Short mmCIF file of C-alpha atoms and ligand atoms in Angstrom, two decimals:
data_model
loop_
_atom_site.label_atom_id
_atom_site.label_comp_id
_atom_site.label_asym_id
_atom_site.label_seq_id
_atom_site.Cartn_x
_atom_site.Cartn_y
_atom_site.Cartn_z
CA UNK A 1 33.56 36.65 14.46
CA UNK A 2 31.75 33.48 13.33
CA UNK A 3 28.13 33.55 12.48
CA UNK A 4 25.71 32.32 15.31
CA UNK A 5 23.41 30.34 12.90
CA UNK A 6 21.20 29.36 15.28
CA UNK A 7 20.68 32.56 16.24
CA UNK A 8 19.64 33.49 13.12
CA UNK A 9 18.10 30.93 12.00
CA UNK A 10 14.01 31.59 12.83
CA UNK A 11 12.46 28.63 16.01
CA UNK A 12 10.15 27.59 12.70
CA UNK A 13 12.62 26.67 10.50
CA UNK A 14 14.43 25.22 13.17
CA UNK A 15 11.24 23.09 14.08
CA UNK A 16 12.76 21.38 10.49
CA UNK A 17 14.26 18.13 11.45
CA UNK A 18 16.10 15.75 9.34
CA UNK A 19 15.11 11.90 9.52
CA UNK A 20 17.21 9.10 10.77
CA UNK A 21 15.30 6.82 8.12
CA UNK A 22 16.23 8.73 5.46
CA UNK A 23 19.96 8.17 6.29
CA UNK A 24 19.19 4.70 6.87
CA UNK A 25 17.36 4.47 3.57
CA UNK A 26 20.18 5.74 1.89
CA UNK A 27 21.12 2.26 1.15
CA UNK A 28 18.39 1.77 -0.72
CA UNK A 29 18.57 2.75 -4.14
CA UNK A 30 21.70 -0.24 -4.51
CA UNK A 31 20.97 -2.25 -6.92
CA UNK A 32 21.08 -5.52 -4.26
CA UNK A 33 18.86 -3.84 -2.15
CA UNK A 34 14.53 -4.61 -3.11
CA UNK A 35 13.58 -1.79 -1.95
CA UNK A 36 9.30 -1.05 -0.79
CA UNK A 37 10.69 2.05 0.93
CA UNK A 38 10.18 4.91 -2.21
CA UNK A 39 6.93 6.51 -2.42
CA UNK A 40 7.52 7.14 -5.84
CA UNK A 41 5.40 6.38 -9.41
CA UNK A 42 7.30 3.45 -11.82
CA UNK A 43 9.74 5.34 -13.54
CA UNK A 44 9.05 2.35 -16.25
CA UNK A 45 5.60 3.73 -16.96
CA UNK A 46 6.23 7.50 -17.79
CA UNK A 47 5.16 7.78 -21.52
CA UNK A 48 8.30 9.16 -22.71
CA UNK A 49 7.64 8.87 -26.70
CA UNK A 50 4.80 11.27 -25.94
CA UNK A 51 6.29 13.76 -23.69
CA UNK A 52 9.05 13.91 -26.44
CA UNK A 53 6.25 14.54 -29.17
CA UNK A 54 4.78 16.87 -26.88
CA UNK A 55 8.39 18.74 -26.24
CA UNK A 56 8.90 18.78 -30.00
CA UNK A 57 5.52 20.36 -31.14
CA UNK A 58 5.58 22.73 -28.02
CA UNK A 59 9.00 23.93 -29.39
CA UNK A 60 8.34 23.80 -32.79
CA UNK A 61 5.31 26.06 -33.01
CA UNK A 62 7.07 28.95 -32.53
CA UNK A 63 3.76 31.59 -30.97
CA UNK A 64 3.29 28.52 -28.41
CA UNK A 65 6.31 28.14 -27.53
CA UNK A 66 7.78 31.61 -26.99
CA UNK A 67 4.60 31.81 -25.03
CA UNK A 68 5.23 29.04 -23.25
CA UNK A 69 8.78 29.88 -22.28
CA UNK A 70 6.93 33.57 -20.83
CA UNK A 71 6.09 33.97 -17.39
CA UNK A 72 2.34 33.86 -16.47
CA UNK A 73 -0.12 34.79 -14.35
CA UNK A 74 -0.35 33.33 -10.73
CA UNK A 75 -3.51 31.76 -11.05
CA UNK A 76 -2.06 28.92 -13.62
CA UNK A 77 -3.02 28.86 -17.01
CA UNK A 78 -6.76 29.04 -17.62
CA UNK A 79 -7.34 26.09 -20.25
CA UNK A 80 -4.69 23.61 -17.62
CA UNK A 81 -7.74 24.88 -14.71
CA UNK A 82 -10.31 24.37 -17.11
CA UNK A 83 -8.99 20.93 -17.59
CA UNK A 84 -8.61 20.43 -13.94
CA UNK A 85 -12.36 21.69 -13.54
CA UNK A 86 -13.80 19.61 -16.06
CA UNK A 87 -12.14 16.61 -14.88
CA UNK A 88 -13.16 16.91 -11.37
CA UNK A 89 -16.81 17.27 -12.93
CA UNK A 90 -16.92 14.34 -14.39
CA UNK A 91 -16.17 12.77 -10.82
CA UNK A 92 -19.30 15.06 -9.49
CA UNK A 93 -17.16 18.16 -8.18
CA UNK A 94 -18.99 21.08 -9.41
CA UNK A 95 -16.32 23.95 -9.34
CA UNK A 96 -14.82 26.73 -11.49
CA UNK A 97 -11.57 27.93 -13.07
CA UNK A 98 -11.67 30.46 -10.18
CA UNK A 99 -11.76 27.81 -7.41
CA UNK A 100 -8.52 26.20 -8.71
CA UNK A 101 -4.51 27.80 -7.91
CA UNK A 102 -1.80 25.73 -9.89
CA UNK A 103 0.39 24.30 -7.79
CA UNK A 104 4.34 23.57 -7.33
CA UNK A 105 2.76 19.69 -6.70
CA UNK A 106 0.73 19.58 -4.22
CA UNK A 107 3.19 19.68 -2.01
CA UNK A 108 3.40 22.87 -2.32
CA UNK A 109 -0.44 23.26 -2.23
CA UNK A 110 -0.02 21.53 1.61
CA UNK A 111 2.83 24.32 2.06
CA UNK A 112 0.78 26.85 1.11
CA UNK A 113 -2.14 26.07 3.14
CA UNK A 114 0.17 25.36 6.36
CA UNK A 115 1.00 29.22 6.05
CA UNK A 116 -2.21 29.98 5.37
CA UNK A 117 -4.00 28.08 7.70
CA UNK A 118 -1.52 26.91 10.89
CA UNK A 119 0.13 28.88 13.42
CA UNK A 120 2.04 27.96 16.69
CA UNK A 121 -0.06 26.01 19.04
CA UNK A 122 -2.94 26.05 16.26
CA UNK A 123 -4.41 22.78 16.90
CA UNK A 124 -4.84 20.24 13.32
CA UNK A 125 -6.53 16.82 13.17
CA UNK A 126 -3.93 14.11 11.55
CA UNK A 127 -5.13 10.67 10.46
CA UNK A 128 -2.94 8.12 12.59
CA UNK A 129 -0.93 7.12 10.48
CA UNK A 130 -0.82 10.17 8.47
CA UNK A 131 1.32 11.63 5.38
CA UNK A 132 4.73 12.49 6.39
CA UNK A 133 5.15 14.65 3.78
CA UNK A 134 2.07 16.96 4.70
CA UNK A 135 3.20 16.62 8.29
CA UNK A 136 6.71 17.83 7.54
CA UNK A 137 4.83 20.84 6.14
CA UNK A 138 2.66 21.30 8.71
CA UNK A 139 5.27 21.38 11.04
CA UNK A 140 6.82 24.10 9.73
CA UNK A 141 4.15 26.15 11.30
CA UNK A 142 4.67 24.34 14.82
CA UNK A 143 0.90 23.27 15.14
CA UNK A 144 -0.49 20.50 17.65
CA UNK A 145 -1.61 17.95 16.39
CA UNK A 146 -4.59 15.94 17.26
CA UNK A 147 -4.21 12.28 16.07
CA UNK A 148 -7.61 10.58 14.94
CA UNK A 149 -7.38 7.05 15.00
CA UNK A 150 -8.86 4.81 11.82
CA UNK A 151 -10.59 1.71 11.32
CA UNK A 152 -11.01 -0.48 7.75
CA UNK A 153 -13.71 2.24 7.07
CA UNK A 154 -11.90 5.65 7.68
CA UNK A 155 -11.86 7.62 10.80
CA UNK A 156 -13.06 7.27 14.48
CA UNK A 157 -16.29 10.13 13.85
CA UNK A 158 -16.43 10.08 17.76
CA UNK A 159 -12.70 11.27 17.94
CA UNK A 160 -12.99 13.67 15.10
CA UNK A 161 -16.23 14.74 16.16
CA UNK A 162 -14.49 15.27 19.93
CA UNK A 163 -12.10 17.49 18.93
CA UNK A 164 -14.22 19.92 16.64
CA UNK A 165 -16.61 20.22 19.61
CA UNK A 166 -13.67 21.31 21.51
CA UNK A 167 -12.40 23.58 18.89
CA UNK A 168 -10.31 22.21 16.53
CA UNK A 169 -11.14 23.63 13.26
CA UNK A 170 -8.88 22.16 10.62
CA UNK A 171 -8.33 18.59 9.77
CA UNK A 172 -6.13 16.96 7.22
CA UNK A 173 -7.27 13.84 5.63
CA UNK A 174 -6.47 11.28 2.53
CA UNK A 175 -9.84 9.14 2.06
CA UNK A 176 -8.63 7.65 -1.02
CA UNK A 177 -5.85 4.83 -0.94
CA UNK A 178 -3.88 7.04 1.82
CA UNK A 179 -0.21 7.01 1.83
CA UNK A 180 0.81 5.25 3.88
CA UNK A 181 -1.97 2.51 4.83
CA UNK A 182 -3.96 2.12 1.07
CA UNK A 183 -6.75 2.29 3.03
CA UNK A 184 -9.65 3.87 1.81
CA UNK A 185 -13.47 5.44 3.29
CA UNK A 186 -16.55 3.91 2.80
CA UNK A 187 -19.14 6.45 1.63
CA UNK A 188 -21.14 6.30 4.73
CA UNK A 189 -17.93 7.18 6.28
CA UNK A 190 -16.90 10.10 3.80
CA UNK A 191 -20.90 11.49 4.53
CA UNK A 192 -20.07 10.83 8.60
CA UNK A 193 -17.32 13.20 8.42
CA UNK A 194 -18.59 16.07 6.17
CA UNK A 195 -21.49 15.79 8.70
CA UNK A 196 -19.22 16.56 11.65
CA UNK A 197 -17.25 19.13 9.92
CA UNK A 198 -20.16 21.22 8.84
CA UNK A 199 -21.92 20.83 12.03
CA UNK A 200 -18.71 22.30 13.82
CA UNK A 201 -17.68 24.92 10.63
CA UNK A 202 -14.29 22.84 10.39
CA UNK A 203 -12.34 22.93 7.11
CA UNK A 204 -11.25 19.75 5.63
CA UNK A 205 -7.95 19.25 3.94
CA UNK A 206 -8.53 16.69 1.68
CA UNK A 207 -5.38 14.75 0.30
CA UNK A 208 -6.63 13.61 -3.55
CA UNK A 209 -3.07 12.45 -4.64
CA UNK A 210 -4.21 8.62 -5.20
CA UNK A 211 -8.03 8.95 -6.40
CA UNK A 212 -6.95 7.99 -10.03
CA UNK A 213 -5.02 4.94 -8.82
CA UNK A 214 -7.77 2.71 -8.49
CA UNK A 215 -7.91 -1.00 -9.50
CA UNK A 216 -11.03 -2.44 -8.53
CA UNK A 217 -13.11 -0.62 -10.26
CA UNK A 218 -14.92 3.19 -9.80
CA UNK A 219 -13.39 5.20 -6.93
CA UNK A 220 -16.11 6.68 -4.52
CA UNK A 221 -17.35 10.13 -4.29
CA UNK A 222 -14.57 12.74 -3.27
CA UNK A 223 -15.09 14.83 -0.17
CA UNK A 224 -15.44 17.55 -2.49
CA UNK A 225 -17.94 16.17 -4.69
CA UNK A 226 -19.58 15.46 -1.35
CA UNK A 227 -19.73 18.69 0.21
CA UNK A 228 -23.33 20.18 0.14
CA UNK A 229 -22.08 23.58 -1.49
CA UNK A 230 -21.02 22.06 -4.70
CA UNK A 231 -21.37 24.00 -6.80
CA UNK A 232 -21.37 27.40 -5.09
CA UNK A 233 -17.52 29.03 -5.75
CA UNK A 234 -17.63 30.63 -2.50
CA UNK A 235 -18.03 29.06 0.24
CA UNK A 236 -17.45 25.16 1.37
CA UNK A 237 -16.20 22.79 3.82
CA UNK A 238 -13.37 21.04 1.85
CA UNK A 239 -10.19 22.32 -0.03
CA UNK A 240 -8.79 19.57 -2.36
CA UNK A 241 -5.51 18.90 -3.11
CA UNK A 242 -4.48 16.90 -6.36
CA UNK A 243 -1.30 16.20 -8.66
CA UNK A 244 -0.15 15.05 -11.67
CA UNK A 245 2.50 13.28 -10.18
CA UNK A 246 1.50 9.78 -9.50
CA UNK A 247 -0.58 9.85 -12.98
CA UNK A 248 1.39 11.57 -15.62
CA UNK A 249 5.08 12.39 -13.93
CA UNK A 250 6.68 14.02 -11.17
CA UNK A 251 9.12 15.99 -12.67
CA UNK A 252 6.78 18.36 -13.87
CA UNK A 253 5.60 19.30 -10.47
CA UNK A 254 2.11 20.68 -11.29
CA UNK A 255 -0.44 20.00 -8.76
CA UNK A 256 -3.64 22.08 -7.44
CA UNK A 257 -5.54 23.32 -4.88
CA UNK A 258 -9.39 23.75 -5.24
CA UNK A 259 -10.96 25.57 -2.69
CA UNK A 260 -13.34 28.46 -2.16
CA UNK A 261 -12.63 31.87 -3.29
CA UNK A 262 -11.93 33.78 -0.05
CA UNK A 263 -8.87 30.68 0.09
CA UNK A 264 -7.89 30.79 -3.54
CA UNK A 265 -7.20 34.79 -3.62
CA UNK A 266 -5.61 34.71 -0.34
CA UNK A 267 -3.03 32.25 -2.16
CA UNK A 268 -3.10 33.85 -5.30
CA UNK A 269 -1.40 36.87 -3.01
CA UNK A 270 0.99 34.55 -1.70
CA UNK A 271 2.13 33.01 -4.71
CA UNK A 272 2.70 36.92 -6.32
CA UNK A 273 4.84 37.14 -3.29
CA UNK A 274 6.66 34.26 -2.89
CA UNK A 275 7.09 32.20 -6.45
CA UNK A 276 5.03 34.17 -9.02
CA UNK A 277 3.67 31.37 -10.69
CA UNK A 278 4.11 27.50 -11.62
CA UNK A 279 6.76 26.89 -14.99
CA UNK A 280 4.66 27.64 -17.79
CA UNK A 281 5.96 25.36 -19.93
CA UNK A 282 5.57 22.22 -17.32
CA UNK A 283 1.80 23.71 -17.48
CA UNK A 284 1.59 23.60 -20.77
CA UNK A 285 3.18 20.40 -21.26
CA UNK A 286 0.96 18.70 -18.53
CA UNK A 287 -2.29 20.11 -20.19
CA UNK A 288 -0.93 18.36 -23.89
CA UNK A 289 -0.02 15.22 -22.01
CA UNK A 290 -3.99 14.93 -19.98
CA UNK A 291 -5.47 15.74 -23.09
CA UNK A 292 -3.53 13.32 -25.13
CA UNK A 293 -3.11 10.16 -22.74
CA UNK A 294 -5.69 10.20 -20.95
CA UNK A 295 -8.05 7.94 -20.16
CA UNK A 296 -6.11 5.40 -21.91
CA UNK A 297 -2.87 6.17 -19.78
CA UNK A 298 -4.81 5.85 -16.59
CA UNK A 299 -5.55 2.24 -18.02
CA UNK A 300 -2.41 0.95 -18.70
CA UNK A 301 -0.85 2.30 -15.15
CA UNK A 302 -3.74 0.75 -13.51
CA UNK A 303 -3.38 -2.75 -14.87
CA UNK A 304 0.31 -2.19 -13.94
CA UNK A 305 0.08 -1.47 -10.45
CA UNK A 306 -2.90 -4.12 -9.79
CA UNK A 307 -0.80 -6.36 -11.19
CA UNK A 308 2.27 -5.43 -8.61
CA UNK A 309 -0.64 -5.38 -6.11
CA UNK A 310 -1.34 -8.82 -6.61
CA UNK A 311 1.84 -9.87 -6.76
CA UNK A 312 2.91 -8.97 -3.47
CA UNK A 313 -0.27 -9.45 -1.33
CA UNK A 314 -0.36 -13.02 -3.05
CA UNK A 315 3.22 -12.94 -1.73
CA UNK A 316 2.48 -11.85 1.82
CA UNK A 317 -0.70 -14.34 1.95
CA UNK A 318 1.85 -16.90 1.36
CA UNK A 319 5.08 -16.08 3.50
CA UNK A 320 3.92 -13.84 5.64
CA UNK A 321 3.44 -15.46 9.58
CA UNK A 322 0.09 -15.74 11.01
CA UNK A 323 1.01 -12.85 13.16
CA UNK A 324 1.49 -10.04 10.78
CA UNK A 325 -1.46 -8.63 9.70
CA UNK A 326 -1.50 -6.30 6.32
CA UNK A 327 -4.28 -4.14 4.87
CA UNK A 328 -5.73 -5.32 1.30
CA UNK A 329 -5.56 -1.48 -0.95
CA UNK A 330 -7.84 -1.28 -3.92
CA UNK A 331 -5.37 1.38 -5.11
CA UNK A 332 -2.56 3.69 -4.56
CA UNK A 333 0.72 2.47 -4.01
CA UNK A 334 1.04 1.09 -0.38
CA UNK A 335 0.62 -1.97 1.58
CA UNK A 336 0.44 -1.71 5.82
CA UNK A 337 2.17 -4.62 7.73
CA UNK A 338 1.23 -4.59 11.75
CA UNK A 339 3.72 -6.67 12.95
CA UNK A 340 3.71 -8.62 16.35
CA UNK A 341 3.90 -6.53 19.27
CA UNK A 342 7.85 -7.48 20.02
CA UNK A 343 8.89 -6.36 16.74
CA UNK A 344 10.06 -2.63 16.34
CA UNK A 345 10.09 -2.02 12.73
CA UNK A 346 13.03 0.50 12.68
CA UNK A 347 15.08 -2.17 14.54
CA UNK A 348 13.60 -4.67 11.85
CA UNK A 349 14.60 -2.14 9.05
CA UNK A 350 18.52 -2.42 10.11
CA UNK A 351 18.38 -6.29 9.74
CA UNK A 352 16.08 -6.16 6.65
CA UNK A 353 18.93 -4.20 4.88
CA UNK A 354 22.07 -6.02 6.64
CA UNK A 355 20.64 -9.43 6.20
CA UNK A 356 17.64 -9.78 4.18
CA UNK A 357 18.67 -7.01 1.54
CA UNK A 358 15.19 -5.67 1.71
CA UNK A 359 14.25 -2.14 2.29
CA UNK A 360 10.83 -0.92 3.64
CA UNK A 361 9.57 2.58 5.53
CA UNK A 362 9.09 2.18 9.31
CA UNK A 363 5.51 3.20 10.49
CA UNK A 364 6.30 5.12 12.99
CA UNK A 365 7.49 8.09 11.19
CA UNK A 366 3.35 8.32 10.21
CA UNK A 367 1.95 8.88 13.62
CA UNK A 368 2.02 12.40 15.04
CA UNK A 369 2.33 10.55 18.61
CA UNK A 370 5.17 8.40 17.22
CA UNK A 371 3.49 5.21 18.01
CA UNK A 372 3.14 2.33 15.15
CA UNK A 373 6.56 0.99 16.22
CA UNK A 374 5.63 -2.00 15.16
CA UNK A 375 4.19 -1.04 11.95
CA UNK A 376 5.83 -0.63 8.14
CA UNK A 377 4.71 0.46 4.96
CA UNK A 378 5.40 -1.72 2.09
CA UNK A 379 5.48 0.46 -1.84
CA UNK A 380 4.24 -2.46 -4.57
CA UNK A 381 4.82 0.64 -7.17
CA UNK A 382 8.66 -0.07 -8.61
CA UNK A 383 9.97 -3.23 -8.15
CA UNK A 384 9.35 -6.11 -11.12
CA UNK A 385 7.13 -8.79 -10.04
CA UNK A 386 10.09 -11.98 -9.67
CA UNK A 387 11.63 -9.15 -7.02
CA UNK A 388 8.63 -8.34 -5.51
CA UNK A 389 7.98 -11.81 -4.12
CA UNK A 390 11.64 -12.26 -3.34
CA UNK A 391 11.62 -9.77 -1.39
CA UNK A 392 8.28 -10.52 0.88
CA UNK A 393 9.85 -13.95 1.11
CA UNK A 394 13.05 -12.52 2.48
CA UNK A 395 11.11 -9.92 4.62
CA UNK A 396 9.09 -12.87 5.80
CA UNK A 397 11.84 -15.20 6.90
CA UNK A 398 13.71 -12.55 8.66
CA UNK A 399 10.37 -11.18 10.81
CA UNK A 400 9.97 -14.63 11.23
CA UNK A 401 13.11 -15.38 13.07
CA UNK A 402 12.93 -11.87 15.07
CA UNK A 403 9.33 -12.95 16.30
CA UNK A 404 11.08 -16.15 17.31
CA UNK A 405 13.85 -14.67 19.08
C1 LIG B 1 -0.51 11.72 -0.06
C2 LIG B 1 0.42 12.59 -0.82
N1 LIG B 1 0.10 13.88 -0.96
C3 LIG B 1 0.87 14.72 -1.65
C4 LIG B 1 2.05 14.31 -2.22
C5 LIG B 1 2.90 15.31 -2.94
O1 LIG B 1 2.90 15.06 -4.29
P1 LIG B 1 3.42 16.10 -5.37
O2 LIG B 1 3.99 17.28 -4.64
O3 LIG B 1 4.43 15.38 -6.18
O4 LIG B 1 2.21 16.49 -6.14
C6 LIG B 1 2.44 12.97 -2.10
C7 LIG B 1 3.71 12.49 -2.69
O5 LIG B 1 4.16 11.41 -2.48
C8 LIG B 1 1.59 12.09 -1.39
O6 LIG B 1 1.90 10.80 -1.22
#
């Protein structure tokens, strides 16, 4: 008898479905193709003299390295948290060690908390557009979702505000260069929505991947540093999410959660049960690397990605049509085109890759209520500069003739 998968197969991982887009996308990584589509860091930029340095002395010293081949504790190591906690300190987040889990990236800090935190028909505020990636992992859990639309200055308070007065108590935002608009909140609006989440006892899930990414200057005040318990490890409004991957390198997947205590031990249990702990060595090796490159690594992937920045909203500003409007990021990686109302982007995306050999994400992947079809997010982060404006002036003849049509 043949197995029934489907039968056995449990209704939430079956909630798990595959994306068109990413078949389309496919297509992407050929070398003819410019391609805005990858949310991913310059692979140019990763200081690999270092992390070979780093390998080498790690390997070399033989009580750190046997120790750092060992398994660990669950927690993470200590000094990486202390590093974490003394970082976010200098950004005005008062928390300890104890307030901060090592994390599989922080994707699987959004994983975690999904389990944690969601259950079926457990309603959770999205941003509209939101991260796909946290939605994916959200979904797992088969919440609702309650879409809160944005302006230039963060989210509609009255909508978030309208759905913690009618219960909803968890909401999942990015105020810093979100993925996938680069749009960032004022301060008035970061201090609007702690308001409205304390005033309601809703938890924040706030999305830190991009803070470092900043090119114009000081990023604001995170939610975190915000919140009116900093300071206190055990209770609070917000739990933070942040990585190493879009500063230092992917690859090593170490990211963190900070949160209070009654959230950190309740994933502390989970992580005994499910992974045990984060590699030790990719711990250790991501402490070496912070200590060693940074701030001055921070600098020179800065001035990089401005630069890209520049590059293609000086290209947009030039080819674009009046029609298409774009948002202006002072960081992260991404760059939101609104389109004219005829244009469906993932109709756009098969002709951008037939005709115009340009690849780009369509929007409406980003909105819980699949609107946005005529939206598109645009990566600046790994294309050279001669390509970037190729490609907008490709991209910009083609939307040009489909507006026409
Ligand atoms: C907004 C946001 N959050 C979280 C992640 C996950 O990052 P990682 O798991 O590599 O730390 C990403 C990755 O692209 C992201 O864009």
């Amino acid at each position: 008898m043949t197995v029934q998968w489907n039968d056995l197969i449990v209704r939430d991982a079956r909630a798990l479905t595959a994306s068109e887009i990413r078949d389309l996308l496919k297509v992407a990584d050929r070398p003819e193709i410019i391609s805005f589509a990858g949310g991913v860091p310059d692979p140019s930029l990763f200081p690999l003299a270092d992390f070979n340095a780093i390998y080498g002395d790690l390997t070399t010293d033989e009580a750190a390295g046997r120790k750092s081949l060992q398994y660990s504790i669950s927690e993470g190591l200590p000094a990486l948290r202390q590093w974490i906690a003394d970082d976010l300190a200098t950004s005005g987040a008062v928390r300890g060690i104890d307030n901060i889990l090592i994390t599989c990236g922080a994707q699987q800090g959004l994983d975690m908390l999904a389990r944690l935190l969601l259950e079926p028909g457990r309603e959770i505020v999205v941003e509209k557009p939101s991260y796909l990636g946290a939605m994916q992992a959200f979904s797992m859990r088969r919440p609702t979702y309650v879409g809160v639309n944005m302006d230039d200055d963060g989210p509609v308070i009255a909508e978030l505000e309208a759905a913690f007065e009618r219960g909803v108590r968890i909401a999942y935002l990015a105020p810093d260069f979100q993925n996938p608009t680069g749009r960032s909140y004022t301060l008035e609006r970061r201090l609007a929505v702690l308001e409205v989440a304390r005033k309601y006892g809703a938890v924040i899930l706030e999305d830190a991947a991009y803070c470092k990414l900043s090119y114009e200057g000081d990023v604001l005040p995170s939610l975190l540093a915000l919140d009116e318990t900093n300071g206190d490890p055990q209770t609070g409004t917000i739990i933070q999410l942040g990585t190493f991957s879009k500063t230092l390198v992917p690859a090593l997947r170490i990211g963190w959660v900070c949160a209070p205590r009654p959230v950190i031990e309740r994933l502390v249990l989970m992580t005994q049960a499910g992974d045990l702990h984060v590699s030790t060595i990719n711990q250790e090796v991501a402490l070496r690397a912070a200590r060693r490159l940074f701030p001055g690594h921070l600098d020179t992937i800065r001035d990089a990605y401005r630069a890209k920045r520049n590059t293609m909203l000086a290209a947009l500003d030039e080819f674009m049509p009046e029609a298409v409007s774009y948002t202006r990021p002072e960081g992260g990686m991404f760059i939101w085109l609104t389109l004219p109302e005829n244009i469906d982007s993932r109709q756009l995306l098969e002709q951008a890759l037939h005709d115009a050999k340009v690849a780009f994400v369509p929007g409406q992947a980003f909105f819980c209520d699949h609107t946005g079809r005529n939206t598109a997010r645009l990566s600046f982060a790994t294309e050279k500069a001669d390509r970037i404006r190729d490609g907008i002036e490709r991209l910009a003849l083609l939307i040009r003739r489909v507006h026409n049509q």
